[in-house]
Coordinates of C-alpha atoms in Angstrom, one line a residue:
M1 CA 0.0 0.0 0.0
L2 CA 1.1 3.6 -0.7
S3 CA 0.7 4.4 3.0
D4 CA 3.4 1.9 3.9
S5 CA 5.9 4.7 2.9
V6 CA 4.7 6.8 5.8
R7 CA 3.8 4.2 8.4
K8 CA 5.9 1.0 8.0
G9 CA 9.5 0.2 9.0
V10 CA 12.1 1.6 11.3
D11 CA 12.7 4.7 9.2
A12 CA 9.0 5.6 9.4
A13 CA 9.2 5.8 13.2
P14 CA 9.3 9.6 13.2
R15 CA 6.3 9.7 11.0
R16 CA 4.5 7.2 13.2
S17 CA 5.1 9.5 16.2
L18 CA 3.2 12.2 14.3
F19 CA 0.3 9.7 13.7
N20 CA 0.4 9.0 17.5
A21 CA 0.2 12.8 18.0
L22 CA -3.0 12.7 15.9
G23 CA -4.5 10.1 18.3
F24 CA -4.2 7.1 15.9
T25 CA -4.2 3.7 17.5
E26 CA -2.0 0.9 16.2
E27 CA -5.1 -0.7 14.7
E28 CA -5.8 2.4 12.7
M29 CA -2.2 2.6 11.5
N30 CA -2.4 -0.9 10.2
K31 CA -5.5 -0.3 8.0
P32 CA -5.5 1.4 4.5
L33 CA -5.3 5.2 4.8
V34 CA -8.3 6.8 3.0
G35 CA -8.3 10.5 2.4
I36 CA -11.7 12.2 2.4
V37 CA -11.5 15.5 0.5
S38 CA -14.1 17.8 2.1
S39 CA -15.4 20.9 0.3
H40 CA -17.4 21.9 3.3
N41 CA -17.6 25.6 4.1
E42 CA -20.1 28.1 5.5
I43 CA -20.3 30.5 2.4
V44 CA -21.6 28.2 -0.3
P45 CA -25.2 26.9 0.1
G46 CA -24.3 23.8 -1.9
H47 CA -21.5 23.0 0.7
M48 CA -23.1 23.9 4.0
N49 CA -24.3 20.3 4.5
L50 CA -21.1 18.6 3.4
D51 CA -20.0 18.1 7.0
K52 CA -22.8 15.6 7.4
I53 CA -21.9 13.9 4.1
V54 CA -18.3 13.6 5.2
E55 CA -19.2 12.1 8.5
A56 CA -21.3 9.5 6.7
V57 CA -18.4 8.7 4.3
K58 CA -16.0 8.3 7.3
L59 CA -18.4 5.8 8.8
G60 CA -18.7 3.9 5.6
V61 CA -14.9 3.7 5.2
A62 CA -14.4 2.6 8.8
M63 CA -17.2 -0.1 8.5
A64 CA -15.4 -1.5 5.4
G65 CA -12.0 -1.7 7.2
G66 CA -10.3 1.6 6.3
T67 CA -8.9 4.5 8.3
P68 CA -10.6 7.7 7.1
V69 CA -8.8 11.0 7.3
V70 CA -10.4 14.3 6.3
F71 CA -8.6 17.2 4.5
P72 CA -10.2 20.3 2.8
A73 CA -10.7 21.7 -0.6
I74 CA -11.8 25.3 -1.3
A75 CA -15.0 26.4 -3.0
V76 CA -16.4 29.6 -4.5
C77 CA -20.2 30.2 -4.7
D78 CA -20.7 31.3 -8.3
G79 CA -24.0 32.9 -7.4
I80 CA -22.5 35.1 -4.7
A81 CA -19.5 35.9 -6.9
M82 CA -21.7 36.7 -9.9
G83 CA -21.8 40.2 -11.5
H84 CA -18.7 41.7 -9.8
V85 CA -14.9 41.2 -9.6
G86 CA -15.4 38.1 -7.5
M87 CA -16.4 36.1 -10.6
K88 CA -12.9 36.5 -11.9
Y89 CA -11.9 34.1 -9.1
S90 CA -14.3 31.3 -9.9
L91 CA -13.0 29.3 -12.8
V92 CA -9.5 29.7 -11.7
T93 CA -10.2 27.8 -8.5
R94 CA -10.5 24.6 -10.6
E95 CA -6.8 24.5 -10.9
L96 CA -6.2 25.5 -7.3
I97 CA -8.4 22.7 -6.1
A98 CA -6.7 20.1 -8.4
D99 CA -3.2 21.3 -7.4
S100 CA -3.9 21.4 -3.6
T101 CA -5.6 18.0 -3.6
E102 CA -2.7 16.5 -5.5
A103 CA -0.2 18.0 -3.0
M104 CA -2.1 16.7 0.1
A105 CA -2.8 13.3 -1.2
V106 CA 0.7 12.5 -2.4
A107 CA 2.5 14.2 0.5
H108 CA 0.6 12.0 3.0
G109 CA 0.6 8.7 1.1
F110 CA -3.1 8.0 1.0
D111 CA -4.1 4.6 -0.4
A112 CA -7.5 5.7 -1.7
L113 CA -9.7 8.8 -1.8
V114 CA -13.3 9.8 -1.5
M115 CA -14.1 13.2 -3.0
V116 CA -16.9 15.2 -1.5
P117 CA -17.6 18.2 -3.8
N118 CA -20.8 19.8 -4.9
C119 CA -20.6 23.1 -6.8
D120 CA -19.3 24.3 -10.1
K121 CA -15.4 24.1 -9.9
N122 CA -15.1 21.6 -7.1
V123 CA -16.4 18.7 -9.2
P124 CA -14.1 19.2 -12.2
G125 CA -11.2 20.3 -10.0
L126 CA -11.4 17.1 -8.0
L127 CA -12.0 14.9 -11.1
M128 CA -8.8 16.4 -12.5
A129 CA -7.0 15.7 -9.2
A130 CA -8.3 12.1 -9.2
A131 CA -6.9 11.5 -12.7
R132 CA -3.5 12.9 -11.6
I133 CA -3.2 11.0 -8.4
N134 CA -4.7 7.8 -9.8
V135 CA -5.4 5.9 -6.6
P136 CA -8.8 4.2 -6.1
T137 CA -11.4 7.1 -5.8
V138 CA -15.1 7.5 -5.4
F139 CA -17.1 10.7 -5.7
V140 CA -20.2 11.6 -3.6
S141 CA -21.6 15.1 -4.0
G142 CA -23.7 17.1 -1.5
G143 CA -26.8 16.9 -3.8
P144 CA -29.1 19.4 -5.5
M145 CA -31.2 22.0 -3.8
L146 CA -35.0 21.6 -3.9
A147 CA -36.8 24.1 -6.1
G148 CA -38.4 27.2 -4.6
R149 CA -41.9 28.3 -5.0
V150 CA -43.2 31.8 -5.9
G151 CA -46.8 32.4 -6.7
G152 CA -47.5 28.7 -6.9
E153 CA -44.8 28.0 -9.5
K154 CA -41.4 26.3 -8.9
T155 CA -38.4 28.6 -9.1
S156 CA -34.6 28.5 -8.9
L157 CA -31.6 30.9 -8.9
S158 CA -32.1 31.7 -12.6
S159 CA -35.7 32.9 -11.7
M160 CA -34.2 35.2 -9.1
F161 CA -31.7 36.7 -11.5
E162 CA -34.4 37.2 -14.1
A163 CA -36.6 38.8 -11.5
V164 CA -34.0 41.5 -11.2
G165 CA -34.2 42.2 -14.9
A166 CA -38.0 42.3 -14.7
Y167 CA -37.7 44.8 -11.8
H168 CA -35.4 47.1 -13.8
A169 CA -37.9 46.9 -16.7
G170 CA -40.8 47.9 -14.3
L171 CA -42.5 44.6 -14.7
I172 CA -42.5 43.7 -11.0
D173 CA -42.5 45.8 -7.8
D174 CA -40.4 45.8 -4.6
N175 CA -42.7 43.3 -2.9
K176 CA -42.5 40.7 -5.7
L177 CA -38.7 41.0 -5.9
L178 CA -38.5 40.5 -2.2
E179 CA -40.7 37.4 -2.5
F180 CA -38.3 35.9 -5.1
E181 CA -35.4 36.8 -2.8
K182 CA -36.9 34.9 0.1
K183 CA -38.2 31.9 -1.7
A184 CA -36.1 31.2 -4.8
C185 CA -33.4 29.2 -3.0
P186 CA -35.2 27.4 -0.1
T187 CA -32.7 24.7 1.0
C188 CA -29.0 23.8 1.1
G189 CA -27.7 22.1 -2.0
S190 CA -26.4 22.9 -5.5
C191 CA -28.9 25.3 -7.3
S192 CA -31.9 23.3 -8.5
G193 CA -31.8 23.4 -12.3
M194 CA -29.5 21.7 -14.8
Y195 CA -26.8 24.3 -14.1
T196 CA -23.1 23.7 -14.0
A197 CA -22.9 22.0 -10.6
N198 CA -25.7 19.6 -11.3
S199 CA -24.5 19.0 -14.8
M200 CA -21.0 18.0 -13.6
N201 CA -22.4 15.9 -10.7
C202 CA -24.7 14.0 -13.2
L203 CA -21.8 13.6 -15.6
T204 CA -19.7 12.2 -12.8
E205 CA -22.2 9.4 -12.6
V206 CA -22.0 8.9 -16.4
L207 CA -18.2 8.8 -16.3
G208 CA -18.4 6.0 -13.8
M209 CA -16.8 8.0 -10.9
G210 CA -20.0 8.3 -8.7
L211 CA -22.6 5.9 -7.5
K212 CA -26.2 5.8 -8.7
G213 CA -28.0 9.0 -7.5
N214 CA -24.8 11.0 -7.1
G215 CA -26.2 13.7 -9.4
T216 CA -29.8 13.8 -8.5
I217 CA -30.7 12.8 -4.9
P218 CA -31.7 16.0 -3.2
A219 CA -29.3 17.4 -0.6
V220 CA -31.9 17.3 2.2
Y221 CA -32.9 13.7 1.7
S222 CA -31.6 11.1 4.1
E223 CA -31.0 8.9 1.1
R224 CA -28.0 11.2 0.4
I225 CA -26.5 10.2 3.8
R226 CA -27.0 6.5 2.9
L227 CA -25.3 7.2 -0.4
A228 CA -22.3 8.7 1.4
K229 CA -21.9 5.7 3.6
E230 CA -22.1 3.4 0.5
A231 CA -19.4 5.6 -1.2
G232 CA -17.1 5.0 1.8
M233 CA -17.7 1.3 1.6
A234 CA -17.3 1.3 -2.2
V235 CA -13.9 2.9 -2.2
M236 CA -12.6 0.0 0.0
K237 CA -13.8 -2.5 -2.7
L238 CA -12.1 -0.5 -5.4
L239 CA -8.9 -0.6 -3.3
E240 CA -9.2 -4.4 -3.0
K241 CA -9.7 -4.7 -6.7
D242 CA -7.1 -2.0 -7.6
I243 CA -9.5 -0.2 -9.9
R244 CA -8.2 3.4 -10.4
P245 CA -9.6 6.6 -12.0
R246 CA -7.7 6.1 -15.3
D247 CA -9.1 2.6 -15.5
I248 CA -12.6 4.2 -15.4
M249 CA -12.1 7.6 -17.2
T250 CA -11.2 6.2 -20.6
K251 CA -11.7 7.7 -24.0
E252 CA -14.9 5.7 -24.3
A253 CA -16.1 7.0 -20.9
F254 CA -15.7 10.6 -22.1
M255 CA -17.6 9.8 -25.2
N256 CA -20.4 8.5 -23.0
A257 CA -20.2 11.7 -21.0
L258 CA -20.5 13.9 -24.1
T259 CA -23.4 11.8 -25.3
M260 CA -25.3 12.2 -22.1
D261 CA -24.3 15.9 -22.0
M262 CA -26.3 16.2 -25.2
A263 CA -29.2 14.1 -23.9
L264 CA -29.5 15.9 -20.6
G265 CA -29.0 19.4 -22.0
C266 CA -26.2 20.2 -19.6
S267 CA -24.5 23.6 -18.9
T268 CA -22.1 24.8 -21.6
N269 CA -19.4 24.9 -18.9
S270 CA -19.2 21.1 -19.4
M271 CA -17.5 22.0 -22.7
L272 CA -14.7 23.6 -20.6
H273 CA -14.6 20.9 -17.9
L274 CA -14.8 17.6 -19.8
P275 CA -11.7 18.5 -22.0
A276 CA -9.8 19.7 -18.9
I277 CA -10.5 16.4 -17.0
A278 CA -9.7 14.4 -20.2
N279 CA -6.4 16.3 -20.5
E280 CA -5.4 15.0 -17.1
C281 CA -6.1 11.5 -18.3
G282 CA -3.9 12.0 -21.4
I283 CA -7.0 12.3 -23.7
V284 CA -7.7 15.1 -26.1
L285 CA -11.3 16.1 -26.5
S286 CA -11.6 18.5 -29.5
P287 CA -14.7 20.8 -29.8
E288 CA -15.5 19.3 -33.2
V289 CA -16.4 15.9 -31.6
A290 CA -19.3 17.6 -29.7
N291 CA -21.2 18.3 -32.9
E292 CA -20.6 14.8 -34.2
I293 CA -22.1 13.4 -31.1
S294 CA -24.9 16.0 -31.0
D295 CA -25.9 15.1 -34.5
R296 CA -26.8 11.5 -33.5
T297 CA -27.9 12.1 -29.9
P298 CA -31.5 13.2 -29.1
N299 CA -32.2 15.7 -26.4
L300 CA -34.5 14.0 -23.8
C301 CA -34.6 16.4 -20.9
H302 CA -35.6 20.1 -20.6
L303 CA -34.7 21.0 -17.1
A304 CA -34.5 24.6 -15.8
P305 CA -33.5 26.9 -17.4
A306 CA -34.5 25.2 -20.6
G307 CA -37.8 24.1 -19.1
H308 CA -39.9 24.0 -16.0
A309 CA -38.6 20.8 -14.4
Y310 CA -35.9 20.5 -11.8
I311 CA -33.3 18.0 -10.6
E312 CA -35.6 16.7 -7.9
E313 CA -38.1 15.6 -10.6
L314 CA -35.3 14.0 -12.7
N315 CA -34.5 12.0 -9.6
E316 CA -38.1 10.9 -9.1
A317 CA -38.2 9.9 -12.8
G318 CA -35.4 7.4 -12.4
G319 CA -32.3 9.7 -12.4
I320 CA -29.3 9.5 -14.7
Y321 CA -29.2 5.8 -15.1
A322 CA -32.8 5.9 -16.5
V323 CA -31.7 8.5 -19.0
M324 CA -28.7 6.4 -19.9
N325 CA -31.0 3.4 -20.4
E326 CA -33.2 5.4 -22.8
I327 CA -30.1 6.6 -24.8
N328 CA -28.8 3.1 -24.8
K329 CA -31.9 1.9 -26.7
L330 CA -30.2 3.7 -29.7
G331 CA -26.9 2.0 -29.1
L332 CA -25.1 5.3 -28.4
L333 CA -23.3 4.3 -25.2
N334 CA -20.2 2.1 -24.6
T335 CA -21.7 -0.2 -22.0
D336 CA -18.4 -2.1 -21.4
C337 CA -16.8 0.9 -19.5
M338 CA -15.8 0.1 -15.9
T339 CA -17.3 2.2 -13.0
V340 CA -16.8 2.7 -9.3
T341 CA -19.5 0.1 -8.6
G342 CA -17.0 -2.5 -9.8
K343 CA -19.5 -3.2 -12.6
T344 CA -19.8 -2.0 -16.1
V345 CA -22.1 0.7 -17.4
G346 CA -24.3 -1.9 -19.0
E347 CA -24.6 -3.9 -15.7
N348 CA -25.4 -0.7 -13.8
I349 CA -28.2 0.6 -16.0
K350 CA -29.9 -2.5 -17.3
D351 CA -32.9 -2.5 -14.9
C352 CA -33.3 1.3 -14.6
K353 CA -36.7 2.4 -15.9
N354 CA -38.0 5.7 -17.0
L355 CA -40.7 6.4 -14.5
N356 CA -42.0 9.7 -16.0
T357 CA -41.9 10.3 -19.7
N358 CA -42.8 13.9 -19.2
I359 CA -39.5 14.5 -17.5
I360 CA -37.4 12.0 -19.4
R361 CA -38.7 11.8 -23.0
P362 CA -38.5 8.4 -24.6
A363 CA -35.8 8.0 -27.1
E364 CA -38.4 7.7 -29.9
N365 CA -40.1 11.0 -28.8
P366 CA -37.3 13.5 -28.0
Y367 CA -37.5 17.2 -27.5
S368 CA -35.2 17.3 -30.5
K369 CA -33.3 14.8 -32.6
T370 CA -30.0 16.6 -31.9
G371 CA -28.3 17.3 -28.6
G372 CA -28.5 20.1 -26.2
I373 CA -25.2 21.8 -27.0
A374 CA -23.8 23.1 -30.3
V375 CA -20.3 24.2 -31.2
L376 CA -20.2 27.0 -33.7
K377 CA -17.4 28.3 -36.0
G378 CA -16.9 31.1 -38.4
N379 CA -14.8 34.3 -38.8
L380 CA -16.0 35.5 -35.4
A381 CA -14.9 32.3 -33.7
P382 CA -12.3 30.6 -35.9
E383 CA -11.4 28.0 -33.2
S384 CA -15.0 27.6 -31.8
C385 CA -17.7 28.9 -29.5
V386 CA -20.5 27.1 -27.6
V387 CA -24.2 27.6 -27.1
K388 CA -26.8 25.6 -25.1
R389 CA -29.1 24.9 -28.1
S390 CA -31.8 23.3 -25.9
A391 CA -32.3 26.6 -24.1
V392 CA -32.7 28.7 -27.3
V393 CA -36.2 29.5 -28.6
E394 CA -36.9 28.3 -32.1
E395 CA -37.0 31.8 -33.6
M396 CA -33.4 32.6 -32.4
L397 CA -31.8 29.5 -33.8
V398 CA -31.1 31.6 -36.9
H399 CA -30.5 35.3 -36.2
E400 CA -28.7 38.3 -37.6
G401 CA -28.5 41.8 -36.2
P402 CA -26.3 44.7 -35.4
A403 CA -23.5 44.3 -32.9
R404 CA -23.7 46.3 -29.7
V405 CA -20.1 46.1 -28.5
F406 CA -18.9 46.3 -24.9
D407 CA -15.4 45.7 -23.5
C408 CA -16.6 44.5 -20.1
E409 CA -19.7 42.9 -18.5
E410 CA -20.5 45.9 -16.3
D411 CA -20.9 48.2 -19.3
A412 CA -23.2 45.7 -21.0
V413 CA -25.4 45.3 -17.9
A414 CA -25.7 49.0 -17.5
A415 CA -26.8 49.4 -21.2
I416 CA -29.4 46.6 -20.9
N417 CA -30.9 47.8 -17.6
G418 CA -30.9 51.4 -19.1
G419 CA -33.1 50.3 -22.0
K420 CA -30.4 50.8 -24.6
I421 CA -30.6 47.3 -26.1
H422 CA -33.4 46.6 -28.5
A423 CA -35.0 43.6 -30.2
G424 CA -32.8 42.3 -33.0
D425 CA -29.5 43.4 -31.4
V426 CA -26.5 41.2 -30.8
V427 CA -24.7 42.1 -27.6
V428 CA -21.0 41.5 -27.8
I429 CA -19.0 41.3 -24.5
R430 CA -15.3 40.9 -25.0
Y431 CA -12.1 41.0 -23.0
E432 CA -13.7 38.6 -20.5
G433 CA -11.9 35.4 -21.7
P434 CA -9.5 33.3 -19.7
K435 CA -6.5 35.6 -20.3
G436 CA -8.3 38.9 -20.8
G437 CA -10.7 38.8 -17.9
P438 CA -8.6 37.4 -16.5
G439 CA -10.6 34.4 -15.3
M440 CA -13.4 34.0 -17.9
R441 CA -16.4 35.3 -15.9
E442 CA -19.9 33.9 -16.2
M443 CA -22.4 36.2 -17.7
L444 CA -25.6 35.3 -15.9
S445 CA -26.3 39.0 -15.0
P446 CA -26.6 40.2 -18.6
T447 CA -28.4 37.2 -19.9
S448 CA -30.9 37.4 -17.0
A449 CA -31.3 41.1 -17.6
I450 CA -32.1 40.4 -21.3
A451 CA -34.6 37.7 -20.3
G452 CA -36.1 39.8 -17.5
R453 CA -36.9 42.6 -20.0
G454 CA -38.7 40.2 -22.3
L455 CA -35.9 40.3 -24.9
G456 CA -34.9 36.6 -24.7
S457 CA -36.6 35.7 -28.0
S458 CA -35.1 38.6 -29.9
V459 CA -31.6 39.5 -28.6
A460 CA -28.5 37.3 -28.8
L461 CA -25.4 37.7 -26.6
I462 CA -21.9 36.7 -27.6
T463 CA -18.8 36.7 -25.4
D464 CA -15.3 35.3 -25.0
G465 CA -16.3 34.8 -21.4
R466 CA -18.7 32.0 -20.4
F467 CA -22.2 31.5 -19.1
S468 CA -23.8 30.1 -16.0
G469 CA -25.7 26.9 -16.5
A470 CA -28.6 29.1 -15.4
S471 CA -28.4 31.3 -18.5
R472 CA -30.9 30.7 -21.3
G473 CA -31.5 32.1 -24.7
A474 CA -29.1 32.7 -27.6
S475 CA -26.2 33.0 -25.2
I476 CA -23.0 32.1 -27.1
G477 CA -19.8 31.8 -25.1
H478 CA -16.2 30.6 -25.1
V479 CA -15.5 32.6 -28.3
S480 CA -12.0 31.5 -29.3
P481 CA -9.5 33.0 -29.9
E482 CA -10.5 35.6 -27.3
A483 CA -10.1 39.3 -27.7
A484 CA -7.1 39.6 -25.4
V485 CA -4.9 37.6 -27.9
G486 CA -6.2 39.3 -31.0
G487 CA -9.2 37.1 -31.8
N488 CA -11.6 38.6 -34.4
I489 CA -14.1 39.4 -31.6
A490 CA -11.7 42.2 -30.7
L491 CA -12.2 43.8 -34.2
V492 CA -16.0 43.9 -34.2
E493 CA -17.3 47.4 -34.3
E494 CA -20.7 48.9 -33.2
G495 CA -23.3 48.2 -35.9
D496 CA -21.5 45.4 -37.7
I497 CA -24.0 42.8 -38.8
I498 CA -23.5 39.4 -37.0
K499 CA -25.0 36.3 -38.5
I500 CA -25.8 33.3 -36.3
N501 CA -26.9 29.9 -37.6
I502 CA -27.0 27.3 -34.8
P503 CA -28.4 24.4 -36.9
E504 CA -25.6 24.9 -39.4
H505 CA -23.0 25.6 -36.6
T506 CA -21.9 28.9 -38.0
I507 CA -21.2 32.4 -36.6
N508 CA -19.8 35.2 -38.7
V509 CA -19.5 39.0 -38.6
D510 CA -20.4 40.4 -42.0
V511 CA -17.1 42.1 -42.6
S512 CA -14.6 41.1 -45.3
D513 CA -11.2 39.6 -44.5
E514 CA -9.6 42.8 -46.0
V515 CA -11.5 45.1 -43.6
L516 CA -10.7 42.9 -40.6
A517 CA -7.0 42.9 -41.6
E518 CA -7.1 46.7 -41.8
R519 CA -8.7 47.0 -38.4
R520 CA -6.1 44.7 -36.9
K521 CA -3.3 47.1 -37.9
N522 CA -4.9 49.7 -35.6
W523 CA -5.8 47.3 -32.8
T524 CA -4.2 47.7 -29.4
P525 CA -4.9 45.0 -26.8
K526 CA -6.7 46.0 -23.7
K527 CA -4.8 45.4 -20.5
P528 CA -6.3 42.9 -18.0
S529 CA -8.0 44.7 -15.1
I530 CA -6.0 42.6 -12.5
T531 CA -2.2 42.3 -13.1
T532 CA -1.0 41.0 -9.7
G533 CA -1.3 37.8 -7.6
Y534 CA -2.8 34.5 -8.7
L535 CA -4.9 35.9 -11.5
S536 CA -1.7 37.4 -13.1
R537 CA 0.0 34.0 -13.0
Y538 CA -3.2 32.3 -14.3
S539 CA -3.5 34.8 -17.2
A540 CA 0.1 34.1 -18.2
L541 CA -0.4 30.3 -18.4
V542 CA -4.0 29.7 -19.4
T543 CA -5.0 28.4 -22.8
S544 CA -8.1 29.3 -24.8
G545 CA -11.7 28.2 -24.0
S546 CA -11.6 25.9 -27.0
R547 CA -9.0 23.8 -25.1
G548 CA -10.8 23.8 -21.8
A549 CA -8.9 26.8 -20.4
V550 CA -6.3 24.5 -19.0
L551 CA -2.9 25.8 -17.7
E552 CA 0.0 25.2 -20.0
Y553 CA 3.5 25.2 -18.7
K554 CA 6.2 26.1 -21.2
N555 CA 9.9 25.1 -20.6

C-alpha cells in the first residue's frame, strides 16, 4: 500500500510518532489510509451540508475496514461571486483545487480517496486531481437544492436573476422582488436546475466515478446520507480490486459523458470541464467531436433553465441511469466501461426504468433529434464557441442583427438595464476570456437582464467569457481566440452585422477579411483589469476556452 511509505518500518518511526500525536491507534495505522476530501464551508449553500456527508463517508470507510482522514478543498459560490470582480476568481479555483488536492494526497501517502464536492469548480477540479493522483477514488456530492416556489410555481436561482431584470424593466415591484429573494433558493444544495454544478455531478455518474444517484438525490434527503456511507464502503472494494480513476475515465467513458451531456441538456461549462478532465487522463477532446455526437444524440430532458422541471423531478423519474438506459436503446453508449461500482455501465443501467416520460422523454419521442449543446465556428470564432441549443427558442436558432459592443460585463449590464438594447440586437461582450478577464467570468447577469426585460426571444449575446448553466436564450460563449490575444471578436465594431446559424453551426461577422486585416493594424490589446497575484500568473499560463482553459507550462 502507498501508505506503507509513511507508516511502516524503522525509518518511518518519526512519521508514526506524528500519527500518534493525531491520536491514531495501532489498529488504525495498520489499515488502509483513505483520504476524504471535504469541500465543506459556510459560504456556499451547496456546501453547508457537506460536514454531514463527510461524517457518513467516514463511517462507511471505517465499516469496510479503512482508516478515514479528512482534509479540505476550497470552493467559491458562483451565485455570490456573480456580477462583480469576484467572478474572476471562480473558474481559476478549478486548478487550485486540483493542485492542492494532489499535494495533500501525495504528501501523506493516501491509499485511496473519497471526493466530496458539490458546486461548479469543485467537481471538475477534484476529477482532475483524481486523474492525476490515480489511486482508487469514489465521488459523492452534496446533492441538489429543492426548487423554490413563488406564486405557486417552482423557481430557482435563474428565476431570481431574471426577477432583477424584470424589476429594472418595471414589470414587477419591490414586494414581488422580495418574495423571489426569500423563496427562490429554499434549502441547502447545488442550485436546483441543470446548471453547472448539477451538470457535472450528473456527468460524474456517467463517467463512472460516482454511484447511482450522485447527481440527482436532493441534498436534504436522508437517502443522500446513505449514499455517502455506500461511497465510503465502495472505495474499499475499489482498493481491494485495484480499480483506479484512469481505468474508469477512458476515452470511451468521455464519449459516454459527451453523449449524455447532449441528452440531458447540460451547462455549456461542461465543454470547458470535460476537456480539462480528459487532458489530465492524457486524452484530447476537441470541440468538433461535440457536434458529431450531438448530430446523432436526441435531447431527452428540458430541465431549468431550458424548461420548468428541476433536478428533484429527474431524480423521481429514475435519475441519470434511467436517461442512460433510454439513450442506450439507440446503441449510443459504450456499455463495457468500468465504474466505481466494480461493474460495467451496462450492468449498472440494465434495470433502470424511465418512471416519468414527461421529465425524461422516450428515445423515440425526444425534444429534438439533436443534442442540447452546439459548437459554432466562423470568422467571429475561428477556433470555436459554444451555445446551449436546448435553451434557445426556435426563432433565435437563426438570427442576424447589429453588434452592440462592450469591453466588459458591467458596461453591457448598464446598457441593458438602461433600456439601450433593443429587439434584434446582438450584444458582444469581450475581454472577458481566460486571459483577458482574467478568469473568464460567467455572464448570468446580462443574460438574465435580457430575459427579464422580455428580450430573450429577440436578442443574442456573444462573449469570449462564459455562461452560467442558469443562462438561457441565444447565449454564445467561449469565443476563441479571445479578444485579449487578438481574436476577431476584438475587431468587431458597433453596428457590424453578425449572422448566427445554430443548426448549421456557424457564426460570422459580415465584414470582409480585408477590412478585418485593416482594423487589426490599428488594434491595441486592452490590459487585464488585474495584473497581480494569482490571476496574473493564471493569465500568463491559461489556454483558450476551446482547449478547456487548462494551464500550459512552457519550458
